[in-house]
């Protein structure tokens, strides 16, 4: 697993197995405005090579529009860095160097991956949904106002375009955009079922997750933390260098200097406001706001704790301690780690398909309760307040279900035997289909069986979790003029569940997505909206003549013998208020 640290001494050689690179802290707009130019960063990657490349990530700088493969960055013979990077001066001209582009995007991906796989976050290697060992990164994929992750190519595609003042805008230079697209790849690897066309909330969760990873990556950067705390604030402002996501891209596509963000984490969208709406990026802002509010809350808590500790050590009244930037830096770094870990830990407690926001809210509370039975920071209460502001009510626990699963586990055998292999997990879930809501005729599938070994900053280890994820599908008929050319077809409704145990066999949590009449109606309504919105195009394999081809549409529909398959086209921009793909 690659790890990274910012170099504080340029003359000190990188540690063995590390490579020193230059990386842009935010993006070119912020670099010019705030004097945040590329900084030296050490990336720990024992298998680093040309490209740059490593065991997990490989940069392939191919422009498909021009059919040109740009020269890859060359690793120096002493393996201390990449040729030409060290002599690049941190100024405007460095932003035009394609070798720097390649190294910058690779370093951002490597660094962010190391944080995500850390024991305090996901605590496990992230698989790629493509099935490939490496995630491909294409810094100059073509000319477009776009950037996207695509499972079929197993790659992150970054484009470039001309800004309103004539200057080129390279999406591979935006830390927010790179981290956001990596977030899509990470979530697709961990929860591939979320890439299915199931609901606007699941699509919105994908966008939220990308924005959360972007904020996490910014907050883990010392230069950004310094800028954020320059005035030693008692509270974090609503709009700042972190909460304004994708500054350069936002200003460029909007053509407004004061609209220097693509999405703002300070916005307070509510579930009530989203009723009847389908745009994923709009939906994402509900949860992005929860993330940022938790960060703001924990910053205040940590700052108060730091100042209180100084007062006790100095034996002076708390009010006598003068707040300075060093105190604020420590507070924001702590708060950033806590926020990311709270939001990431919950992912293991979520269902494998069709995640709704009320289930994520319940997972957030339960995952934190398991890790921290004593909530000394009041995090769960803070989350509940943030949910209430957004009309987000956590899904209720099913009465008596915990006892049923506990008895079933005692009857079936030890947890290690049940979770040893997918086959063992299948026998357990199949034996208790009725309890888990799986129809007898459904073709049940175990999609994941894994264990976690998480820890906290203080060295405390929460219970080691053993997790089973299973899915099945049921048919939903689309009938009526509102479905257009899809009228009369049948589409899969994805169902499933997640079961979480500790290593002693204690049942910790479940999240089930059964087939219900309400889910059927909601899926039908969602597909009808996509048809009305012009988001679906029919691809080859249809039975009906004269149906339009799927090229140029956000979602491709393939109909064979009356069965409908919907697939996301990663390259397509979303409709609505946020029309750009990333």
C-alpha positions as a printed NumPy array, in Angstrom:
array([[  0.   ,   0.   ,   0.   ],
       [  1.375,   3.403,  -0.934],
       [  1.715,   6.104,   1.68 ],
       [  2.78 ,   9.692,   1.341],
       [  4.151,  12.582,   3.333],
       [  4.991,  16.171,   2.511],
       [  8.723,  16.817,   2.466],
       [  9.852,  19.498,   4.904],
       [ 13.488,  19.488,   3.821],
       [ 14.211,  19.602,   0.126],
       [ 17.836,  18.561,   0.651],
       [ 16.884,  15.414,   2.562],
       [ 16.701,  12.411,   0.219],
       [ 13.431,  10.462,   0.155],
       [ 13.206,   7.361,   2.329],
       [ 14.012,   4.008,   0.812],
       [ 11.137,   2.806,  -1.345],
       [  9.796,   6.361,  -1.746],
       [  9.779,   8.722,  -4.707],
       [  9.919,  12.501,  -4.411],
       [  7.501,  14.34 ,  -6.678],
       [  5.925,  17.753,  -7.023],
       [  2.185,  18.063,  -6.501],
       [ -0.269,  20.954,  -6.776],
       [ -2.089,  21.463,  -3.427],
       [ -5.429,  22.504,  -4.991],
       [ -5.667,  23.717,  -8.614],
       [ -4.21 ,  26.444, -10.879],
       [ -6.836,  29.06 ,  -9.958],
       [ -6.024,  28.671,  -6.259],
       [ -2.299,  28.583,  -7.056],
       [ -2.497,  32.003,  -8.734],
       [ -4.904,  33.497,  -6.207],
       [ -3.379,  32.177,  -2.979],
       [  0.221,  31.528,  -4.065],
       [ -0.198,  27.762,  -3.576],
       [  2.196,  26.377,  -6.19 ],
       [  3.478,  22.774,  -6.478],
       [  5.166,  21.393,  -3.365],
       [  7.524,  18.453,  -2.793],
       [  5.824,  15.263,  -1.638],
       [  7.316,  11.842,  -0.892],
       [  5.241,   8.934,  -2.197],
       [  6.057,   5.542,  -0.706],
       [  5.799,   3.136,  -3.631],
       [  8.311,   0.291,  -3.699],
       [  7.335,  -0.736,  -7.239],
       [  7.357,   2.747,  -8.766],
       [  8.238,   2.906, -12.453],
       [  7.893,   4.958, -15.611],
       [  4.507,   6.399, -16.399],
       [  4.477,   7.005, -13.456],
       [  3.29 ,   3.62 , -12.255],
       [  3.097,   1.463,  -9.144],
       [  1.507,  -1.781,  -8.03 ],
       [ -1.95 ,  -0.172,  -7.883],
       [ -1.919,   2.768, -10.301],
       [ -0.538,   3.317, -13.799],
       [ -0.562,   6.555, -15.812],
       [ -1.068,   6.016, -19.553],
       [ -1.068,   9.415, -21.248],
       [ -3.063,   8.594, -24.384],
       [ -5.181,  11.127, -26.237],
       [ -7.809,   9.134, -28.13 ],
       [ -8.981,  12.123, -30.176],
       [ -5.479,  12.78 , -31.519],
       [ -4.434,   9.108, -31.383],
       [ -1.272,  10.23 , -29.62 ],
       [  0.548,   8.499, -26.761],
       [  2.529,  11.17 , -24.93 ],
       [  6.004,  10.349, -23.631],
       [  5.67 ,   8.905, -20.097],
       [  7.446,  10.389, -17.088],
       [ 10.796,   8.622, -16.647],
       [ 11.894,   7.361, -13.246],
       [ 15.45 ,   8.451, -12.41 ],
       [ 18.083,   5.735, -12.203],
       [ 18.544,   6.288,  -8.48 ],
       [ 14.749,   5.994,  -8.113],
       [ 14.557,   9.24 ,  -6.163],
       [ 12.135,  10.987,  -8.516],
       [ 11.16 ,  11.623, -12.133],
       [ 13.308,  13.208, -14.809],
       [ 12.741,  16.921, -15.226],
       [ 10.409,  17.327, -12.245],
       [ 12.995,  18.477,  -9.697],
       [ 14.105,  21.392, -11.875],
       [ 10.565,  22.64 , -12.513],
       [ 10.139,  25.923, -10.686],
       [  6.864,  26.373,  -8.782],
       [  5.363,  28.988, -11.067],
       [  2.963,  29.513, -13.965],
       [  5.163,  27.739, -16.529],
       [  5.244,  24.518, -14.507],
       [  1.495,  24.14 , -15.009],
       [  1.998,  23.602, -18.754],
       [  4.496,  20.737, -18.403],
       [  2.879,  17.41 , -19.379],
       [  5.436,  15.443, -17.338],
       [  4.376,  17.414, -14.288],
       [  0.725,  16.681, -15.161],
       [  1.452,  12.945, -15.202],
       [  3.352,  12.973, -11.927],
       [  0.834,  15.278, -10.225],
       [ -2.212,  13.152, -11.005],
       [ -0.383,   9.944, -10.039],
       [  0.739,  11.423,  -6.717],
       [ -2.791,  12.595,  -5.841],
       [ -4.251,   9.152,  -6.551],
       [ -1.498,   7.311,  -4.655],
       [ -1.677,   9.633,  -1.658],
       [ -5.47 ,   9.511,  -1.418],
       [ -5.525,   5.718,  -1.738],
       [ -3.077,   5.372,   1.146],
       [ -5.362,   7.422,   3.396],
       [ -8.47 ,   5.493,   2.381],
       [ -6.896,   2.086,   2.984],
       [ -5.482,   3.125,   6.36 ],
       [ -6.508,   1.155,   9.453],
       [ -8.398,   4.168,  10.788],
       [-10.555,   4.371,   7.638],
       [-11.508,   1.377,   5.452],
       [ -8.73 ,  -0.846,   6.858],
       [ -8.477,  -3.026,   3.758],
       [ -7.141,  -2.94 ,   0.2  ],
       [ -9.584,  -1.489,  -2.303],
       [-10.37 ,  -3.763,  -5.263],
       [-11.014,  -2.329,  -8.719],
       [-14.381,  -3.214, -10.252],
       [-12.691,  -3.723, -13.621],
       [-10.962,  -6.807, -12.202],
       [ -7.587,  -5.354, -13.196],
       [ -4.727,  -5.073, -10.741],
       [ -4.014,  -1.457, -11.63 ],
       [ -6.223,   1.57 , -11.957],
       [ -5.364,   3.337, -15.208],
       [ -5.093,   7.126, -15.175],
       [ -5.284,   9.107, -18.438],
       [ -4.25 ,  12.755, -17.848],
       [ -4.995,  14.109, -21.35 ],
       [ -7.803,  11.905, -22.669],
       [ -9.119,  14.569, -25.062],
       [-10.558,  18.042, -25.443],
       [-13.747,  18.479, -23.411],
       [-15.132,  20.118, -20.276],
       [-15.148,  16.751, -18.601],
       [-13.555,  14.135, -16.355],
       [-14.932,  10.719, -15.492],
       [-14.297,   7.228, -14.166],
       [-15.208,   4.318, -16.437],
       [-15.405,   0.72 , -15.213],
       [-15.176,  -0.786, -18.709],
       [-11.752,   0.773, -19.311],
       [-10.719,   0.526, -15.666],
       [ -9.537,   4.12 , -15.913],
       [ -9.886,   7.69 , -14.744],
       [-10.211,   9.943, -17.818],
       [ -9.202,  13.603, -17.511],
       [ -9.81 ,  16.18 , -20.242],
       [ -8.72 ,  19.728, -20.967],
       [-10.415,  22.75 , -22.555],
       [-10.006,  26.469, -23.12 ],
       [-11.017,  28.683, -20.207],
       [-12.957,  31.966, -20.528],
       [ -9.721,  34.001, -20.641],
       [ -8.143,  31.762, -23.261],
       [ -5.944,  29.829, -20.844],
       [ -6.062,  25.997, -20.927],
       [ -7.892,  24.251, -18.097],
       [ -6.468,  20.792, -17.333],
       [ -8.757,  18.732, -15.116],
       [ -5.783,  16.516, -14.15 ],
       [ -4.336,  19.504, -12.27 ],
       [ -7.359,  19.844,  -9.973],
       [ -6.869,  17.939,  -6.74 ],
       [-10.622,  18.032,  -6.131],
       [-11.479,  16.573,  -9.536],
       [ -8.814,  13.861,  -9.358],
       [ -9.876,  12.835,  -5.842],
       [-13.568,  12.961,  -6.808],
       [-13.079,  10.639,  -9.78 ],
       [-10.939,   8.336,  -7.662],
       [-13.862,   8.295,  -5.219],
       [-16.089,   6.887,  -7.985],
       [-13.537,   4.151,  -8.704],
       [-13.156,   3.316,  -5.009],
       [-16.909,   3.124,  -4.394],
       [-17.389,   1.022,  -7.526],
       [-14.736,  -1.388,  -6.285],
       [-16.265,  -1.656,  -2.829],
       [-19.958,  -1.518,  -3.802],
       [-20.282,  -2.366,  -7.532],
       [-24.059,  -2.622,  -7.143],
       [-24.247,   1.153,  -6.692],
       [-23.352,   1.558, -10.357],
       [-26.676,   0.018, -11.364],
       [-29.566,   2.274, -12.367],
       [-31.732,   1.867,  -9.272],
       [-32.661,   5.225,  -7.73 ],
       [-31.628,   8.903,  -7.748],
       [-30.474,   8.53 ,  -4.151],
       [-27.959,   5.821,  -5.035],
       [-26.718,   7.895,  -7.962],
       [-26.535,  10.904,  -5.644],
       [-24.56 ,   8.896,  -3.094],
       [-21.904,   8.2  ,  -5.74 ],
       [-21.521,  11.941,  -6.321],
       [-21.51 ,  12.698,  -2.591],
       [-18.82 ,  10.076,  -2.016],
       [-16.617,  11.671,  -4.671],
       [-17.047,  15.116,  -3.119],
       [-16.339,  13.742,   0.368],
       [-13.095,  12.177,  -0.849],
       [-12.183,  15.502,  -2.492],
       [-12.666,  17.371,   0.795],
       [-10.793,  14.671,   2.691],
       [ -7.834,  14.921,   0.316],
       [ -7.724,  18.727,   0.622],
       [ -7.894,  18.645,   4.401],
       [ -5.031,  16.148,   4.63 ],
       [ -2.748,  18.584,   2.787],
       [ -0.651,  20.766,   5.078],
       [ -0.629,  23.73 ,   2.699],
       [ -4.436,  23.752,   2.505],
       [ -4.775,  23.388,   6.272],
       [ -2.43 ,  26.363,   6.716],
       [ -4.521,  28.477,   4.373],
       [ -7.756,  27.396,   6.046],
       [ -6.481,  28.436,   9.488],
       [ -4.557,  31.565,   8.452],
       [ -6.692,  33.843,  10.666],
       [ -6.893,  31.344,  13.55 ],
       [-10.705,  31.14 ,  13.255],
       [-12.852,  30.105,  16.21 ],
       [-15.156,  28.43 ,  13.679],
       [-14.693,  27.33 ,  10.077],
       [-16.418,  29.622,   7.612],
       [-19.184,  28.179,   5.461],
       [-17.358,  28.959,   2.221],
       [-13.606,  28.448,   2.11 ],
       [-10.786,  26.767,   0.202],
       [-12.07 ,  23.293,   1.177],
       [-15.844,  23.674,   0.934],
       [-15.614,  25.317,  -2.513],
       [-15.129,  22.15 ,  -4.564],
       [-13.315,  22.279,  -7.954],
       [-12.596,  26.015,  -7.917],
       [-10.912,  26.437, -11.307],
       [-13.335,  24.187, -13.169],
       [-16.352,  25.843, -11.591],
       [-15.165,  29.348, -12.459],
       [-14.322,  28.268, -16.015],
       [-17.615,  26.553, -16.872],
       [-19.739,  29.231, -15.199],
       [-17.671,  32.053, -16.672],
       [-17.943,  33.973, -13.385],
       [-14.954,  34.905, -11.257],
       [-16.985,  34.885,  -8.027],
       [-18.52 ,  31.488,  -8.833],
       [-15.205,  29.728,  -8.218],
       [-16.633,  26.336,  -7.321],
       [-18.537,  23.565,  -9.037],
       [-20.408,  22.543,  -5.884],
       [-20.497,  24.138,  -2.449],
       [-20.446,  21.954,   0.667],
       [-22.151,  24.716,   2.643],
       [-25.493,  24.302,   0.878],
       [-28.321,  22.912,   3.004],
       [-30.462,  20.877,   0.663],
       [-33.177,  18.934,   2.466],
       [-34.923,  15.67 ,   1.722],
       [-38.188,  17.61 ,   1.448],
       [-36.713,  19.858,  -1.255],
       [-35.56 ,  16.807,  -3.199],
       [-38.998,  15.203,  -3.39 ],
       [-39.813,  14.555,  -7.036],
       [-36.299,  15.516,  -8.18 ],
       [-33.858,  13.166,  -9.859],
       [-30.568,  15.026, -10.584],
       [-27.761,  13.081,  -8.813],
       [-25.56 ,  16.11 ,  -8.141],
       [-28.46 ,  17.907,  -6.467],
       [-29.104,  14.84 ,  -4.323],
       [-25.42 ,  14.645,  -3.413],
       [-25.501,  18.022,  -1.694],
       [-27.767,  16.673,   1.061],
       [-25.022,  14.362,   2.33 ],
       [-22.102,  16.619,   1.39 ],
       [-23.633,  19.189,   3.724],
       [-23.791,  16.613,   6.535],
       [-20.106,  15.83 ,   5.989],
       [-19.05 ,  19.471,   6.126],
       [-21.214,  20.268,   9.151],
       [-19.62 ,  17.399,  11.065],
       [-16.2  ,  18.787,  10.147],
       [-17.197,  22.226,  11.422],
       [-18.556,  20.733,  14.669],
       [-15.436,  18.631,  15.311],
       [-13.137,  21.544,  14.564],
       [-14.749,  23.551,  17.371],
       [-14.668,  20.549,  19.735],
       [-11.003,  19.813,  19.05 ],
       [ -9.97 ,  23.445,  19.283],
       [-11.698,  23.77 ,  22.656],
       [-10.034,  20.566,  23.848],
       [ -6.578,  21.755,  22.748],
       [ -6.955,  25.143,  24.387],
       [ -8.367,  23.565,  27.548],
       [ -5.41 ,  21.181,  27.74 ],
       [ -2.975,  24.098,  27.433],
       [ -4.81 ,  25.942,  30.193],
       [ -4.596,  22.949,  32.543],
       [ -0.92 ,  22.378,  31.828],
       [ -0.154,  26.067,  32.294],
       [ -2.434,  26.303,  35.343],
       [ -4.157,  29.387,  33.982],
       [ -7.844,  30.131,  33.304],
       [ -9.125,  28.852,  29.957],
       [ -9.964,  32.383,  28.819],
       [ -6.325,  33.399,  29.333],
       [ -5.104,  31.078,  26.543],
       [ -4.771,  33.047,  23.324],
       [ -5.8  ,  31.084,  20.256],
       [ -3.199,  30.966,  17.465],
       [ -2.798,  29.285,  14.09 ],
       [ -0.823,  26.369,  15.482],
       [ -3.742,  25.468,  17.739],
       [ -6.152,  25.769,  14.817],
       [ -3.953,  23.65 ,  12.555],
       [ -3.931,  20.843,  15.103],
       [ -7.707,  21.133,  15.501],
       [ -8.521,  21.064,  11.796],
       [ -6.188,  18.128,  11.098],
       [ -7.765,  16.123,  13.927],
       [-11.275,  17.079,  12.843],
       [-10.536,  16.148,   9.226],
       [ -9.373,  12.67 ,  10.196],
       [-12.312,  12.097,  12.53 ],
       [-14.864,  13.256,   9.962],
       [-13.464,  11.11 ,   7.171],
       [-13.265,   8.05 ,   9.408],
       [-16.846,   8.429,  10.666],
       [-18.231,   8.756,   7.156],
       [-16.055,   5.98 ,   5.679],
       [-16.541,   3.393,   8.431],
       [-20.274,   3.424,   7.751],
       [-19.76 ,   2.109,   4.225],
       [-19.223,  -1.436,   5.504],
       [-22.621,  -1.222,   7.223],
       [-24.492,  -0.27 ,   4.032],
       [-26.385,  -2.635,   1.695],
       [-24.682,  -3.826,  -1.526],
       [-27.392,  -2.337,  -3.785],
       [-29.788,   0.618,  -4.004],
       [-28.507,   2.591,  -1.023],
       [-31.018,   5.123,   0.295],
       [-30.077,   8.039,   2.503],
       [-32.063,   6.843,   5.516],
       [-30.074,   3.585,   5.476],
       [-26.785,   5.483,   5.238],
       [-27.835,   7.655,   8.17 ],
       [-28.588,   4.537,  10.225],
       [-25.249,   3.01 ,   9.18 ],
       [-23.391,   6.175,  10.237],
       [-24.863,   6.04 ,  13.715],
       [-24.458,   2.295,  14.207],
       [-20.9  ,   2.02 ,  12.851],
       [-19.81 ,   4.832,  15.157],
       [-21.619,   3.275,  18.118],
       [-19.812,  -0.034,  17.572],
       [-16.413,   1.671,  17.291],
       [-17.033,   4.187,  20.11 ],
       [-19.626,   2.979,  22.651],
       [-18.814,   6.085,  24.707],
       [-19.279,   9.058,  22.399],
       [-17.048,  11.548,  24.204],
       [-17.142,  14.045,  21.326],
       [-20.916,  13.941,  20.907],
       [-20.586,  12.913,  17.267],
       [-23.809,  10.915,  17.095],
       [-25.817,  13.783,  18.562],
       [-24.202,  16.155,  16.043],
       [-25.141,  13.834,  13.2  ],
       [-28.707,  13.599,  14.446],
       [-28.96 ,  17.403,  14.505],
       [-27.608,  17.614,  10.982],
       [-30.073,  14.943,   9.819],
       [-32.965,  16.851,  11.411],
       [-32.056,  20.049,   9.557],
       [-32.267,  18.089,   6.31 ],
       [-35.467,  16.172,   7.12 ],
       [-33.384,  12.994,   7.008],
       [-34.803,  10.34 ,   9.309],
       [-32.558,   7.276,   9.853],
       [-34.202,   4.017,   8.856],
       [-35.729,   2.224,  11.862],
       [-34.425,  -1.035,  13.265],
       [-36.601,  -4.055,  12.535],
       [-38.036,  -5.126,  15.875],
       [-36.818,  -8.537,  16.986],
       [-34.565,  -9.04 ,  13.963],
       [-31.297,  -8.89 ,  15.91 ],
       [-32.432, -11.725,  18.158],
       [-33.472, -13.828,  15.172],
       [-30.057, -13.495,  13.518],
       [-28.269, -14.203,  16.797],
       [-30.219, -17.44 ,  17.268],
       [-29.655, -18.428,  13.644],
       [-25.913, -17.934,  14.022],
       [-25.784, -20.05 ,  17.147],
       [-27.666, -22.78 ,  15.339],
       [-25.545, -22.588,  12.169],
       [-22.052, -22.673,  13.665],
       [-19.084, -20.452,  14.494],
       [-18.721, -17.168,  12.667],
       [-15.268, -18.097,  11.308],
       [-16.722, -21.141,   9.574],
       [-19.705, -19.23 ,   8.197],
       [-17.509, -16.449,   6.734],
       [-14.551, -18.606,   5.656],
       [-15.536, -18.591,   1.959],
       [-18.382, -17.301,  -0.22 ],
       [-19.66 , -20.854,  -0.364],
       [-19.905, -21.077,   3.428],
       [-21.66 , -17.709,   3.564],
       [-24.083, -18.847,   0.858],
       [-25.128, -21.891,   2.853],
       [-25.855, -19.711,   5.885],
       [-27.894, -17.076,   4.013],
       [-29.687, -19.711,   1.93 ],
       [-30.664, -21.634,   5.044],
       [-32.385, -18.538,   6.469],
       [-33.8  , -17.034,   3.278],
       [-37.121, -16.281,   4.87 ],
       [-35.558, -14.285,   7.692],
       [-33.513, -12.189,   5.237],
       [-36.414, -11.646,   2.834],
       [-34.95 , -13.713,  -0.004],
       [-37.657, -15.52 ,  -2.027],
       [-37.245, -19.262,  -2.36 ],
       [-37.112, -19.033,  -6.168],
       [-34.526, -16.203,  -6.23 ],
       [-31.042, -16.997,  -7.496],
       [-29.101, -15.81 ,  -4.457],
       [-25.543, -14.545,  -4.902],
       [-22.824, -13.797,  -2.338],
       [-21.021, -10.722,  -3.652],
       [-18.529, -10.224,  -0.799],
       [-17.232, -11.867,   2.346],
       [-14.487, -10.01 ,   4.195],
       [-13.024,  -9.064,   7.558],
       [-11.843,  -5.683,   8.813],
       [ -9.179,  -4.779,  11.351],
       [ -9.744,  -1.117,  12.1  ],
       [ -8.096,   1.101,  14.691],
       [ -8.345,   4.628,  16.048],
       [ -5.845,   7.452,  16.398],
       [ -5.377,   6.551,  20.064],
       [ -4.487,   2.948,  19.281],
       [ -7.854,   1.524,  20.406],
       [ -9.082,  -1.289,  18.186],
       [-12.851,  -1.589,  17.696],
       [-14.274,  -5.094,  17.279],
       [-12.918,  -6.882,  14.234],
       [-15.843,  -7.175,  11.844],
       [-16.831, -10.059,   9.58 ],
       [-19.162,  -8.984,   6.822],
       [-21.386, -10.852,   4.354],
       [-23.009,  -9.127,   1.372],
       [-25.597, -10.896,  -0.802],
       [-27.847,  -9.927,  -3.706],
       [-30.598, -11.187,  -5.96 ],
       [-32.823,  -9.672,  -8.633],
       [-36.555,  -9.639,  -9.309],
       [-38.444,  -8.602, -12.436],
       [-40.3  ,  -5.316, -12.697],
       [-42.581,  -4.774, -15.697],
       [-42.608,  -1.416, -17.446],
       [-46.027,  -0.883, -18.941],
       [-47.62 ,   2.331, -20.152],
       [-47.034,   5.155, -22.636],
       [-44.706,   6.927, -20.173],
       [-42.006,   4.35 , -20.889],
       [-41.894,   5.142, -24.612],
       [-39.947,   2.486, -26.56 ],
       [-39.34 ,   0.583, -23.307],
       [-43.064,  -0.091, -22.87 ],
       [-43.714,  -3.781, -22.279],
       [-40.176,  -4.649, -21.209],
       [-39.01 ,  -6.141, -17.928],
       [-36.132,  -4.747, -15.907],
       [-34.185,  -6.138, -12.961],
       [-34.879,  -4.713,  -9.529],
       [-31.729,  -5.284,  -7.453],
       [-32.246,  -6.592,  -3.925],
       [-29.814,  -7.687,  -1.25 ],
       [-28.414,  -7.259,   2.209],
       [-25.37 ,  -6.787,   4.413],
       [-24.751,  -8.682,   7.649],
       [-22.093,  -7.503,  10.107],
       [-20.741,  -9.664,  12.947],
       [-17.762,  -9.353,  15.248],
       [-15.054, -12.018,  15.454],
       [-16.792, -13.606,  18.452],
       [-19.977, -14.161,  16.499],
       [-21.948, -11.294,  17.988],
       [-24.415,  -9.775,  15.538],
       [-23.683,  -6.067,  15.052],
       [-25.792,  -4.781,  12.173],
       [-27.845,  -5.629,   9.117],
       [-29.054,  -3.59 ,   6.169],
       [-31.618,  -5.29 ,   3.943],
       [-33.053,  -4.151,   0.602],
       [-36.008,  -6.472,  -0.085],
       [-38.49 ,  -6.37 ,  -2.929],
       [-41.416,  -4.202,  -1.854],
       [-44.323,  -2.658,  -3.778],
       [-42.935,   0.784,  -2.945],
       [-39.522,  -0.006,  -4.414],
       [-41.175,  -1.337,  -7.559],
       [-43.162,   1.878,  -8.005],
       [-40.126,   4.038,  -7.318],
       [-38.029,   2.158,  -9.877],
       [-40.794,   2.515, -12.455],
       [-41.115,   6.237, -11.705],
       [-37.337,   6.711, -11.983],
       [-37.119,   4.975, -15.357],
       [-40.15 ,   6.896, -16.631],
       [-38.392,  10.13 , -15.636],
       [-35.207,   9.071, -17.438],
       [-37.245,   8.376, -20.567],
       [-38.999,  11.775, -20.359],
       [-35.697,  13.497, -19.681],
       [-34.104,  11.993, -22.778],
       [-31.404,  10.315, -20.708],
       [-31.889,   6.808, -22.119],
       [-30.804,   5.653, -25.562],
       [-31.4  ,   2.211, -27.034],
       [-28.314,   0.269, -28.132],
       [-27.908,  -2.748, -30.39 ],
       [-29.842,  -5.886, -29.544],
       [-33.357,  -4.419, -29.569],
       [-36.254,  -6.194, -31.17 ],
       [-38.157,  -3.129, -32.35 ],
       [-37.032,  -1.5  , -35.622],
       [-36.476,   2.251, -35.803],
       [-35.588,   2.697, -32.12 ],
       [-32.802,   5.27 , -31.687],
       [-29.213,   4.211, -30.999],
       [-27.838,   4.708, -27.47 ],
       [-24.864,   6.849, -28.488],
       [-24.774,  10.268, -26.855],
       [-27.098,   9.335, -23.978],
       [-26.306,   9.176, -20.279],
       [-27.8  ,   5.689, -19.952],
       [-27.749,   2.921, -22.532],
       [-30.699,   0.532, -22.746],
       [-30.377,  -2.89 , -24.329],
       [-33.546,  -4.9  , -24.919],
       [-33.308,  -8.598, -25.782],
       [-36.413, -10.779, -25.847],
       [-38.312,  -8.234, -23.806],
       [-35.668,  -7.953, -21.09 ],
       [-34.166,  -4.524, -20.421],
       [-30.609,  -3.86 , -19.297],
       [-29.671,  -0.311, -18.258],
       [-26.01 ,   0.734, -18.208],
       [-24.445,   4.054, -17.249],
       [-22.363,   5.757, -19.909],
       [-19.517,   7.108, -17.827],
       [-18.481,   9.758, -20.337],
       [-21.851,  11.465, -20.471],
       [-22.618,  14.626, -18.538],
       [-25.511,  14.717, -16.151],
       [-28.553,  16.818, -16.881],
       [-29.94 ,  19.415, -14.516],
       [-28.264,  22.167, -12.567],
       [-24.886,  20.445, -12.7  ],
       [-24.428,  19.392, -16.281],
       [-20.856,  18.136, -16.096],
       [-20.041,  14.52 , -15.528],
       [-17.7  ,  14.84 , -12.582]])
